[in-house]
Amino acid sequence: MKQSSLVMDSVLRLYDGATPESATELTVYLQDTNFPVFSAAHDCMVHAYEERFELVLADRLVQINERSQRSDMKAELAKLGFGKKPRATPGQRQEKVAAHKASESAVLSIQIGKIKSKYDADELPLELKTLCEELNKQGVLTKTGKPWALPNLRKRLKIMRAAMPHAPLWQHVKV
């Protein structure tokens, strides 16, 4: 009896990965061959042409149809562009980076202007070492949140000078 109930499990497993078309073909084959299957739930032999066979398979057939409809809907939604993650275009990223650099440069320019106003005209242009010390005294940090160092400041000022070569700032700073 245990082997017979395994036969029913085996038959049901054939339906697990089936498409609606292959499930129909398998059912037709089982009905044509009058294939006897033991159902442990009903404790009797079930033939493919009986109502019991259809009751045993009903849940599997519904699952097969739902799976098929779900995959069809996913394919249709994919055609419409749903389900795909939005991708940033290179232009958007470059614009954000440029805006960030511009705002950082503006903040640094303002801070240098404040520092410059503390010194007399004969002490200008300021050396990078002096500028770096003053920025750190005022608590101005780099974009990464660290205190200013000479290499950082030199690099940032060179970038700023390339972007704004005629700014009045360069009269007050030795680069």
mmCIF file of C-alpha atoms in Angstrom:
data_model
loop_
_atom_site.group_PDB
_atom_site.id
_atom_site.type_symbol
_atom_site.label_atom_id
_atom_site.label_comp_id
_atom_site.label_asym_id
_atom_site.label_seq_id
_atom_site.Cartn_x
_atom_site.Cartn_y
_atom_site.Cartn_z
ATOM 1 C CA MET A 1 0.000 0.000 0.000
ATOM 2 C CA LYS A 2 2.815 2.391 0.767
ATOM 3 C CA GLN A 3 4.204 1.951 -2.732
ATOM 4 C CA SER A 4 0.775 2.643 -4.259
ATOM 5 C CA SER A 5 0.457 5.920 -2.362
ATOM 6 C CA LEU A 6 3.896 6.873 -3.673
ATOM 7 C CA VAL A 7 2.499 6.375 -7.136
ATOM 8 C CA MET A 8 -0.090 9.089 -6.456
ATOM 9 C CA ASP A 9 2.645 11.367 -5.105
ATOM 10 C CA SER A 10 4.670 10.703 -8.221
ATOM 11 C CA VAL A 11 1.730 11.507 -10.480
ATOM 12 C CA LEU A 12 1.039 14.734 -8.597
ATOM 13 C CA ARG A 13 4.694 15.720 -8.860
ATOM 14 C CA LEU A 14 4.409 15.494 -12.632
ATOM 15 C CA TYR A 15 1.876 18.318 -12.418
ATOM 16 C CA ASP A 16 4.031 20.518 -10.138
ATOM 17 C CA GLY A 17 6.244 22.013 -12.838
ATOM 18 C CA ALA A 18 3.710 21.745 -15.631
ATOM 19 C CA THR A 19 2.304 24.439 -17.873
ATOM 20 C CA PRO A 20 -1.462 24.500 -18.525
ATOM 21 C CA GLU A 21 -0.899 22.814 -21.901
ATOM 22 C CA SER A 22 1.331 20.030 -20.547
ATOM 23 C CA ALA A 23 -1.076 19.442 -17.613
ATOM 24 C CA THR A 24 -3.920 19.015 -20.092
ATOM 25 C CA GLU A 25 -1.845 16.594 -22.196
ATOM 26 C CA LEU A 26 -0.890 14.562 -19.111
ATOM 27 C CA THR A 27 -4.519 14.368 -17.959
ATOM 28 C CA VAL A 28 -5.648 13.264 -21.429
ATOM 29 C CA TYR A 29 -2.909 10.596 -21.477
ATOM 30 C CA LEU A 30 -3.903 9.282 -18.039
ATOM 31 C CA GLN A 31 -7.560 9.181 -19.090
ATOM 32 C CA ASP A 32 -6.798 7.457 -22.418
ATOM 33 C CA THR A 33 -4.676 4.768 -20.783
ATOM 34 C CA ASN A 34 -7.129 4.338 -17.902
ATOM 35 C CA PHE A 35 -4.182 4.668 -15.526
ATOM 36 C CA PRO A 36 -5.088 3.509 -11.976
ATOM 37 C CA VAL A 37 -3.670 5.612 -9.141
ATOM 38 C CA PHE A 38 -3.983 4.923 -5.440
ATOM 39 C CA SER A 39 -5.147 7.915 -3.413
ATOM 40 C CA ALA A 40 -4.213 7.681 0.266
ATOM 41 C CA ALA A 41 -6.608 10.528 1.037
ATOM 42 C CA HIS A 42 -9.542 8.531 -0.361
ATOM 43 C CA ASP A 43 -8.080 5.128 0.569
ATOM 44 C CA CYS A 44 -8.952 3.663 -2.799
ATOM 45 C CA MET A 45 -7.823 3.341 -6.384
ATOM 46 C CA VAL A 46 -8.689 6.377 -8.467
ATOM 47 C CA HIS A 47 -8.915 6.265 -12.252
ATOM 48 C CA ALA A 48 -8.282 9.317 -14.400
ATOM 49 C CA TYR A 49 -11.835 9.397 -15.680
ATOM 50 C CA GLU A 50 -13.402 9.574 -12.220
ATOM 51 C CA GLU A 51 -14.514 12.675 -10.329
ATOM 52 C CA ARG A 52 -12.146 11.843 -7.488
ATOM 53 C CA PHE A 53 -9.170 12.159 -9.813
ATOM 54 C CA GLU A 54 -10.341 15.612 -10.810
ATOM 55 C CA LEU A 55 -10.806 16.535 -7.125
ATOM 56 C CA VAL A 56 -7.280 15.341 -6.296
ATOM 57 C CA LEU A 57 -5.860 17.356 -9.194
ATOM 58 C CA ALA A 58 -8.053 20.449 -8.768
ATOM 59 C CA ASP A 59 -5.638 22.246 -6.433
ATOM 60 C CA ARG A 60 -2.661 21.501 -8.677
ATOM 61 C CA LEU A 61 -4.476 22.659 -11.813
ATOM 62 C CA VAL A 62 -5.492 25.932 -10.133
ATOM 63 C CA GLN A 63 -1.875 26.515 -9.075
ATOM 64 C CA ILE A 64 -0.676 25.833 -12.612
ATOM 65 C CA ASN A 65 -3.151 28.353 -14.058
ATOM 66 C CA GLU A 66 -2.265 30.990 -11.459
ATOM 67 C CA ARG A 67 1.453 30.508 -12.117
ATOM 68 C CA SER A 68 0.869 30.847 -15.849
ATOM 69 C CA GLN A 69 -1.228 34.003 -15.420
ATOM 70 C CA ARG A 70 1.362 35.490 -13.057
ATOM 71 C CA SER A 71 4.195 34.926 -15.526
ATOM 72 C CA ASP A 72 2.064 36.403 -18.334
ATOM 73 C CA MET A 73 1.343 39.495 -16.225
ATOM 74 C CA LYS A 74 5.037 39.867 -15.317
ATOM 75 C CA ALA A 75 5.996 39.662 -18.985
ATOM 76 C CA GLU A 76 3.365 42.261 -19.900
ATOM 77 C CA LEU A 77 4.535 44.594 -17.118
ATOM 78 C CA ALA A 78 8.145 44.132 -18.207
ATOM 79 C CA LYS A 79 7.185 45.197 -21.734
ATOM 80 C CA LEU A 80 5.663 48.350 -20.267
ATOM 81 C CA GLY A 81 8.881 49.038 -18.314
ATOM 82 C CA PHE A 82 7.641 48.220 -14.814
ATOM 83 C CA GLY A 83 9.836 46.220 -12.477
ATOM 84 C CA LYS A 84 13.090 47.672 -13.742
ATOM 85 C CA LYS A 85 15.203 49.722 -11.389
ATOM 86 C CA PRO A 86 15.650 53.313 -12.503
ATOM 87 C CA ARG A 87 19.151 54.123 -13.637
ATOM 88 C CA ALA A 88 20.832 57.438 -13.169
ATOM 89 C CA THR A 89 22.238 58.856 -16.332
ATOM 90 C CA PRO A 90 25.873 59.996 -16.335
ATOM 91 C CA GLY A 91 24.731 63.567 -16.917
ATOM 92 C CA GLN A 92 22.709 63.623 -13.695
ATOM 93 C CA ARG A 93 25.625 62.379 -11.627
ATOM 94 C CA GLN A 94 28.062 64.807 -13.216
ATOM 95 C CA GLU A 95 25.671 67.685 -12.551
ATOM 96 C CA LYS A 96 25.383 66.707 -8.882
ATOM 97 C CA VAL A 97 29.154 66.407 -8.499
ATOM 98 C CA ALA A 98 29.694 69.787 -10.181
ATOM 99 C CA ALA A 99 27.068 71.424 -7.955
ATOM 100 C CA HIS A 100 28.675 69.904 -4.860
ATOM 101 C CA LYS A 101 32.122 71.153 -5.877
ATOM 102 C CA ALA A 102 30.749 74.594 -6.647
ATOM 103 C CA SER A 103 29.084 74.853 -3.229
ATOM 104 C CA GLU A 104 32.255 73.648 -1.518
ATOM 105 C CA SER A 105 34.277 76.226 -3.455
ATOM 106 C CA ALA A 106 31.837 78.968 -2.495
ATOM 107 C CA VAL A 107 32.081 78.093 1.202
ATOM 108 C CA LEU A 108 35.875 78.010 1.017
ATOM 109 C CA SER A 109 35.932 81.377 -0.808
ATOM 110 C CA ILE A 110 33.773 82.955 1.895
ATOM 111 C CA GLN A 111 35.991 81.570 4.645
ATOM 112 C CA ILE A 112 39.144 82.827 2.904
ATOM 113 C CA GLY A 113 37.479 86.243 2.578
ATOM 114 C CA LYS A 114 36.826 86.308 6.339
ATOM 115 C CA ILE A 115 40.403 85.280 7.082
ATOM 116 C CA LYS A 116 41.777 87.874 4.640
ATOM 117 C CA SER A 117 39.887 90.652 6.420
ATOM 118 C CA LYS A 118 41.826 89.905 9.645
ATOM 119 C CA TYR A 119 45.148 90.722 7.989
ATOM 120 C CA ASP A 120 46.590 94.056 6.884
ATOM 121 C CA ALA A 121 47.221 94.815 3.208
ATOM 122 C CA ASP A 122 51.002 94.507 3.699
ATOM 123 C CA GLU A 123 50.585 90.930 5.050
ATOM 124 C CA LEU A 124 48.710 89.850 1.930
ATOM 125 C CA PRO A 125 48.817 87.598 -0.123
ATOM 126 C CA LEU A 126 48.424 84.871 2.480
ATOM 127 C CA GLU A 127 50.619 81.820 2.347
ATOM 128 C CA LEU A 128 48.957 78.427 2.231
ATOM 129 C CA LYS A 129 50.371 77.429 5.611
ATOM 130 C CA THR A 130 48.820 80.503 7.269
ATOM 131 C CA LEU A 131 45.536 79.962 5.454
ATOM 132 C CA CYS A 132 45.461 76.294 6.474
ATOM 133 C CA GLU A 133 46.081 77.154 10.154
ATOM 134 C CA GLU A 134 43.355 79.820 10.127
ATOM 135 C CA LEU A 135 40.808 77.495 8.495
ATOM 136 C CA ASN A 136 41.506 74.865 11.145
ATOM 137 C CA LYS A 137 41.285 77.459 13.971
ATOM 138 C CA GLN A 138 37.837 78.489 12.722
ATOM 139 C CA GLY A 139 36.727 74.852 12.597
ATOM 140 C CA VAL A 140 36.225 74.761 8.833
ATOM 141 C CA LEU A 141 36.495 71.146 7.667
ATOM 142 C CA THR A 142 37.109 69.551 4.287
ATOM 143 C CA LYS A 143 34.268 67.834 2.402
ATOM 144 C CA THR A 144 35.261 64.565 4.097
ATOM 145 C CA GLY A 145 34.999 66.173 7.545
ATOM 146 C CA LYS A 146 38.734 66.356 8.279
ATOM 147 C CA PRO A 147 40.877 69.370 9.194
ATOM 148 C CA TRP A 148 42.641 71.121 6.343
ATOM 149 C CA ALA A 149 46.179 70.027 5.414
ATOM 150 C CA LEU A 150 48.508 71.759 2.972
ATOM 151 C CA PRO A 151 48.121 69.191 0.169
ATOM 152 C CA ASN A 152 44.284 69.284 0.481
ATOM 153 C CA LEU A 153 44.145 73.036 0.423
ATOM 154 C CA ARG A 154 46.604 73.335 -2.457
ATOM 155 C CA LYS A 155 44.642 70.852 -4.549
ATOM 156 C CA ARG A 156 41.267 72.492 -3.800
ATOM 157 C CA LEU A 157 42.634 75.975 -4.585
ATOM 158 C CA LYS A 158 44.119 74.780 -7.888
ATOM 159 C CA ILE A 159 40.752 73.337 -8.876
ATOM 160 C CA MET A 160 39.024 76.559 -7.877
ATOM 161 C CA ARG A 161 41.562 78.658 -9.786
ATOM 162 C CA ALA A 162 41.010 76.555 -12.919
ATOM 163 C CA ALA A 163 37.263 77.131 -12.635
ATOM 164 C CA MET A 164 37.480 80.849 -11.719
ATOM 165 C CA PRO A 165 40.844 82.192 -12.909
ATOM 166 C CA HIS A 166 39.905 85.892 -12.655
ATOM 167 C CA ALA A 167 38.282 85.870 -9.215
ATOM 168 C CA PRO A 168 39.469 88.624 -6.825
ATOM 169 C CA LEU A 169 40.314 85.899 -4.307
ATOM 170 C CA TRP A 170 43.618 85.137 -6.062
ATOM 171 C CA GLN A 171 45.011 88.591 -5.173
ATOM 172 C CA HIS A 172 44.964 87.594 -1.517
ATOM 173 C CA VAL A 173 46.255 83.996 -1.672
ATOM 174 C CA LYS A 174 49.617 82.625 -2.827
ATOM 175 C CA VAL A 175 49.006 79.493 -4.826
#
